[in-house]
PDB file of C-alpha atoms in Angstrom:
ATOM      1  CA  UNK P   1     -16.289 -10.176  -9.468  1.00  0.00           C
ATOM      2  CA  UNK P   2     -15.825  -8.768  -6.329  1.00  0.00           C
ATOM      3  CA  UNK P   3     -15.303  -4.795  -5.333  1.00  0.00           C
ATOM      4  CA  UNK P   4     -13.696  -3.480  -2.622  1.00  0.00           C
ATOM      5  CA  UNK P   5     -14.938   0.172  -1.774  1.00  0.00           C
ATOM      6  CA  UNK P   6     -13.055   3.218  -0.032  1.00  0.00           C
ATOM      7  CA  UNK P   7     -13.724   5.264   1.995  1.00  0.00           C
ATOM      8  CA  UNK P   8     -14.745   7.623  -0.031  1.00  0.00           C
ATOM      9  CA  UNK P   9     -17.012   6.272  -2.395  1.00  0.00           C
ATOM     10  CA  UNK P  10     -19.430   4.750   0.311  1.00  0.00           C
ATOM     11  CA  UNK P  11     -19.315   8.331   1.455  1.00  0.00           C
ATOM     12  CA  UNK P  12     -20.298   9.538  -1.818  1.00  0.00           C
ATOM     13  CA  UNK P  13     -23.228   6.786  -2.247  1.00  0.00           C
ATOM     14  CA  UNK P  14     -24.675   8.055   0.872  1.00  0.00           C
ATOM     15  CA  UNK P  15     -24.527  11.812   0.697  1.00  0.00           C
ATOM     16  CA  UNK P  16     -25.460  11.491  -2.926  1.00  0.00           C
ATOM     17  CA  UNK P  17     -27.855   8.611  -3.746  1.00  0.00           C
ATOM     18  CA  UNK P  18     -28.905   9.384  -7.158  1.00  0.00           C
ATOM     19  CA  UNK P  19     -25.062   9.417  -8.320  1.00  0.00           C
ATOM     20  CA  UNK P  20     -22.606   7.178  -9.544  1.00  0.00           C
ATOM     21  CA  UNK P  21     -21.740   5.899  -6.757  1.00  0.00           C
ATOM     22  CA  UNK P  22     -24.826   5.051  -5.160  1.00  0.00           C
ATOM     23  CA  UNK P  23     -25.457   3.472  -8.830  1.00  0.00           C
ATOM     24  CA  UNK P  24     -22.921   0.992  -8.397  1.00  0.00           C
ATOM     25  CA  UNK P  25     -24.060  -0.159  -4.684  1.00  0.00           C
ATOM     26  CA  UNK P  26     -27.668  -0.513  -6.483  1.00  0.00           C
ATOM     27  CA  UNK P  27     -25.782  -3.106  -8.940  1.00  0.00           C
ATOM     28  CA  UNK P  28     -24.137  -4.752  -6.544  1.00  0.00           C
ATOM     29  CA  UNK P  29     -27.268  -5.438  -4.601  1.00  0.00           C
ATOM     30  CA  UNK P  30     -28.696  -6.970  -7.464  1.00  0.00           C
ATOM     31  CA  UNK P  31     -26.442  -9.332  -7.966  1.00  0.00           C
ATOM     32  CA  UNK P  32     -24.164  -7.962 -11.146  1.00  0.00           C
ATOM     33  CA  UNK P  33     -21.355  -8.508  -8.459  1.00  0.00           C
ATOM     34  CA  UNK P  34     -20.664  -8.648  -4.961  1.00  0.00           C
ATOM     35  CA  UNK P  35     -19.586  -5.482  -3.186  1.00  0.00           C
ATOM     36  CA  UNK P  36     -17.146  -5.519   0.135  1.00  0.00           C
ATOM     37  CA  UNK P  37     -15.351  -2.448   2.154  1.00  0.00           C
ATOM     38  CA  UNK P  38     -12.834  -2.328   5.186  1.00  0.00           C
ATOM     39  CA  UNK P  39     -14.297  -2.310   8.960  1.00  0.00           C
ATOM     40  CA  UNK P  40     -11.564   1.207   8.983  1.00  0.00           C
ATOM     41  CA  UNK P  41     -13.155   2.484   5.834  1.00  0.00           C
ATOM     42  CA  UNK P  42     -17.425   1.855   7.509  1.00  0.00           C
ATOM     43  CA  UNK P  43     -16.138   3.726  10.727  1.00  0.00           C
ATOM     44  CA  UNK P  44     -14.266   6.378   8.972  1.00  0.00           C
ATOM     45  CA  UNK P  45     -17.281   7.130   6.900  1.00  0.00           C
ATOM     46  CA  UNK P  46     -19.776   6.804   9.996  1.00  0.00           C
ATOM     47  CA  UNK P  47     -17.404   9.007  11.762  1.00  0.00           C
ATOM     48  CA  UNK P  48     -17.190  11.741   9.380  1.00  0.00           C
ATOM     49  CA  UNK P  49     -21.269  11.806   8.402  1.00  0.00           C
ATOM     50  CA  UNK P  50     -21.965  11.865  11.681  1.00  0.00           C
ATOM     51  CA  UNK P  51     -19.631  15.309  11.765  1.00  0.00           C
ATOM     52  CA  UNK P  52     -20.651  16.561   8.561  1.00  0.00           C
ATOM     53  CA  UNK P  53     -24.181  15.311   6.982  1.00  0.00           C
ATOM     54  CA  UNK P  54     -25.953  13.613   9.780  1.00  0.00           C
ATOM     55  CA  UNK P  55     -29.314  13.463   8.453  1.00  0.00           C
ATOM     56  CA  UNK P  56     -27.838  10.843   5.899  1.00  0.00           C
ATOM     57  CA  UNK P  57     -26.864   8.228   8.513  1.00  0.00           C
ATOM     58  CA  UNK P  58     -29.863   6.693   8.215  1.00  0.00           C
ATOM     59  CA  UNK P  59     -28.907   6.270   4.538  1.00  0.00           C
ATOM     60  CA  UNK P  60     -25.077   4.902   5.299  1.00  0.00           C
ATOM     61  CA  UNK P  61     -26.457   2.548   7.939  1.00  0.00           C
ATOM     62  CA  UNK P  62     -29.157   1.192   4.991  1.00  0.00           C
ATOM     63  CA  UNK P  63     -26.043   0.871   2.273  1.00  0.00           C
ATOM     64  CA  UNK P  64     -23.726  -0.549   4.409  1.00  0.00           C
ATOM     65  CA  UNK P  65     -25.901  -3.244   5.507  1.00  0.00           C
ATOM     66  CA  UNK P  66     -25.576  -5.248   1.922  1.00  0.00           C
ATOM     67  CA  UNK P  67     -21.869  -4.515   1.739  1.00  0.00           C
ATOM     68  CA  UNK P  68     -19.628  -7.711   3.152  1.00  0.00           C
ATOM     69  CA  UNK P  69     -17.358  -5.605   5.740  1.00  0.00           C
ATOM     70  CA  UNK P  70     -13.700  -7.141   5.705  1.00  0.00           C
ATOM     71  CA  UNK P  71     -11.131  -6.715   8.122  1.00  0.00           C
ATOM     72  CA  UNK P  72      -7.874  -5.165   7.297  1.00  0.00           C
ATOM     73  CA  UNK P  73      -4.565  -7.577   7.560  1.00  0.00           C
ATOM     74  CA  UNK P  74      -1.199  -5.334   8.560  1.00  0.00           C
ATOM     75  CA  UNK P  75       0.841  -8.398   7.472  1.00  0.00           C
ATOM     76  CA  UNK P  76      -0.006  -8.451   4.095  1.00  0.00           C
ATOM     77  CA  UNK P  77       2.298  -6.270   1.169  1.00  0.00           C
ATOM     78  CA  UNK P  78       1.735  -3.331  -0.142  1.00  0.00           C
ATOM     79  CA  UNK P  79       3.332  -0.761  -2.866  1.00  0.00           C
ATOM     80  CA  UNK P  80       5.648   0.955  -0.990  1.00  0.00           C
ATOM     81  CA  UNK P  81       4.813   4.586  -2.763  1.00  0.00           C
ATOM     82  CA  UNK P  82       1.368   4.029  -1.129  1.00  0.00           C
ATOM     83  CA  UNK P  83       0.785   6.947   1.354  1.00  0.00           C
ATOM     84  CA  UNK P  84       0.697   5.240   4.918  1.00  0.00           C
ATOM     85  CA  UNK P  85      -3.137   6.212   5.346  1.00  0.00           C
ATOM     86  CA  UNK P  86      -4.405   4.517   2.405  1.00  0.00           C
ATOM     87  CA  UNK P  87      -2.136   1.296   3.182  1.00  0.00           C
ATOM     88  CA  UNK P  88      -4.840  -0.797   5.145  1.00  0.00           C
ATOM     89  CA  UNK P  89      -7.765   0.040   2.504  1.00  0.00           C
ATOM     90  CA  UNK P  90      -4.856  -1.504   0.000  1.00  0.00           C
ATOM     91  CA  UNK P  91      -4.494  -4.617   2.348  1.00  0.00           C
ATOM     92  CA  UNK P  92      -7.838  -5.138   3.475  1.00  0.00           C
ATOM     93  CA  UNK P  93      -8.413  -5.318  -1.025  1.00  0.00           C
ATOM     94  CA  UNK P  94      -5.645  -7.852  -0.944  1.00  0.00           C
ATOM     95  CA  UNK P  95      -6.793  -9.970   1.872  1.00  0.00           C
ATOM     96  CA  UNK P  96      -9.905 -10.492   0.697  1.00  0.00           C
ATOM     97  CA  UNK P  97      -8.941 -10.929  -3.232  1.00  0.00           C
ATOM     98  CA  UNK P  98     -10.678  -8.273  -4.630  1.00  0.00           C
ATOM     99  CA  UNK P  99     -10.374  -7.595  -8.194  1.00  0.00           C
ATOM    100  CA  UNK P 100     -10.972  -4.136  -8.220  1.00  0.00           C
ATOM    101  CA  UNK P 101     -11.040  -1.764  -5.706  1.00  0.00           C
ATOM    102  CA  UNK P 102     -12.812   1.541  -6.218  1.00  0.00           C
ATOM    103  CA  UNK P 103     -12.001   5.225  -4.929  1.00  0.00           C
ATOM    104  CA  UNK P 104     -12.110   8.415  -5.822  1.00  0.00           C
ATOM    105  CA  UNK P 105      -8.118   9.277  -3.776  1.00  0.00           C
ATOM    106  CA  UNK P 106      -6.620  10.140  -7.303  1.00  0.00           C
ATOM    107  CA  UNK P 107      -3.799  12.265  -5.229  1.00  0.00           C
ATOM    108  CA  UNK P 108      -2.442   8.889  -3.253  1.00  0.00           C
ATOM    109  CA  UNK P 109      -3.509   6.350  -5.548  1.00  0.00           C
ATOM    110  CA  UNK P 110      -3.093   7.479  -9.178  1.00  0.00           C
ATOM    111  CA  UNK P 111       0.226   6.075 -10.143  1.00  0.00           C
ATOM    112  CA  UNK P 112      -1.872   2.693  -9.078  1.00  0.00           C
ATOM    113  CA  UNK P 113      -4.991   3.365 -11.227  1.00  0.00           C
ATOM    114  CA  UNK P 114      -5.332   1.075 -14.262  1.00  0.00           C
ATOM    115  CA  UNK P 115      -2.390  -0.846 -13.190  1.00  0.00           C
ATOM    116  CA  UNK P 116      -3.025  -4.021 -11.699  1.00  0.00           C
ATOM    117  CA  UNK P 117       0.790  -4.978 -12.103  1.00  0.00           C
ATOM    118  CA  UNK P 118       1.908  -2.640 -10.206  1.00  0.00           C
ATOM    119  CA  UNK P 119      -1.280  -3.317  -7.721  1.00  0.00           C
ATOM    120  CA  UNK P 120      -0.561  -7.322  -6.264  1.00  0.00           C
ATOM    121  CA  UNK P 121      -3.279  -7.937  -9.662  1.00  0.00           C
ATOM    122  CA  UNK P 122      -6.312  -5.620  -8.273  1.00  0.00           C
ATOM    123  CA  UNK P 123      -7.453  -3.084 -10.661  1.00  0.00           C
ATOM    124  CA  UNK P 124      -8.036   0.065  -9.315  1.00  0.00           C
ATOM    125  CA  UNK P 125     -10.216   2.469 -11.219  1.00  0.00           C
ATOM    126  CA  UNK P 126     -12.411   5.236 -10.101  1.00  0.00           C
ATOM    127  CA  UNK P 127     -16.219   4.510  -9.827  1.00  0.00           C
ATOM    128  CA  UNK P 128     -16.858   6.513 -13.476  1.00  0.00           C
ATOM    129  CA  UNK P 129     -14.183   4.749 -15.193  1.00  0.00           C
ATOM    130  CA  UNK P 130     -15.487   1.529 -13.804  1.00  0.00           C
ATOM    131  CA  UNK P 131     -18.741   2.117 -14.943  1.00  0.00           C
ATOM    132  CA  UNK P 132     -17.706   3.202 -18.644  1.00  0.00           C
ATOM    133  CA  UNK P 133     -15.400   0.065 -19.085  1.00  0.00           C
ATOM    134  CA  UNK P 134     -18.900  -2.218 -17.901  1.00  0.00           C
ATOM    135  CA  UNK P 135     -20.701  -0.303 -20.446  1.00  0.00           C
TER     136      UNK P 135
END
């Protein structure tokens, strides 16, 4: 299975590392499946920890360095409802045939969530309800 990660969850993992999402980078490195982001989603994160928290760089740097980075593809579809900022996250999930992509941007994309028919056939959950379907 592979996961595509936003933005925001790799920022979560590394300002938080004993939650969830720092949980599910720690199963991914061990193999349960294989874990990818966006080159726009590392540098937005790097960006803003270097702003905000940057005493957990060294952390980011560490997590990122087991994550496959992806680039993002402006030629490939998207759902039009998608708000233009989350569009290349969307794409860069597509163009590398995720199966689920993971974030925590309920606002832009929660009429995607749990629907991968309406999603090109990635399911896109949050990182809890991800981890409660694996069990």
């Amino acid at each position: 299975m592979l996961i595509l990660l936003d933005a925001n969850v790799l920022f979560t993992a590394a300002h938080n590392p004993r939650g969830k999402a720092a949980f599910l980078i720690t199963l991914g490195n061990g193999g349960i499946f294989k874990l990818t982001t966006s080159t726009y989603a590392r540098e937005e994160v790097r960006r803003n920890l270097e702003c905000k928290f940057p005493e957990v760089l060294p952390e980011f740097k560490r997590l990122v360095a087991t994550i496959c980075i992806v680039p993002e593809n402006l030629s490939l579809p998207c759902p039009e409802r998608l708000a233009e900022k989350d569009r290349s996250i969307f794409r860069a999930a597509y163009g590398c045939k995720a199966d689920v992509l993971l974030t925590g941007d309920l606002r832009d994309f929660g009429f995607l969530m749990n629907a991968p028919k309406l999603a090109s056939g990635i399911l896109i959950q949050t990182v809890a309800d991800f981890l409660a379907a694996i069990g």
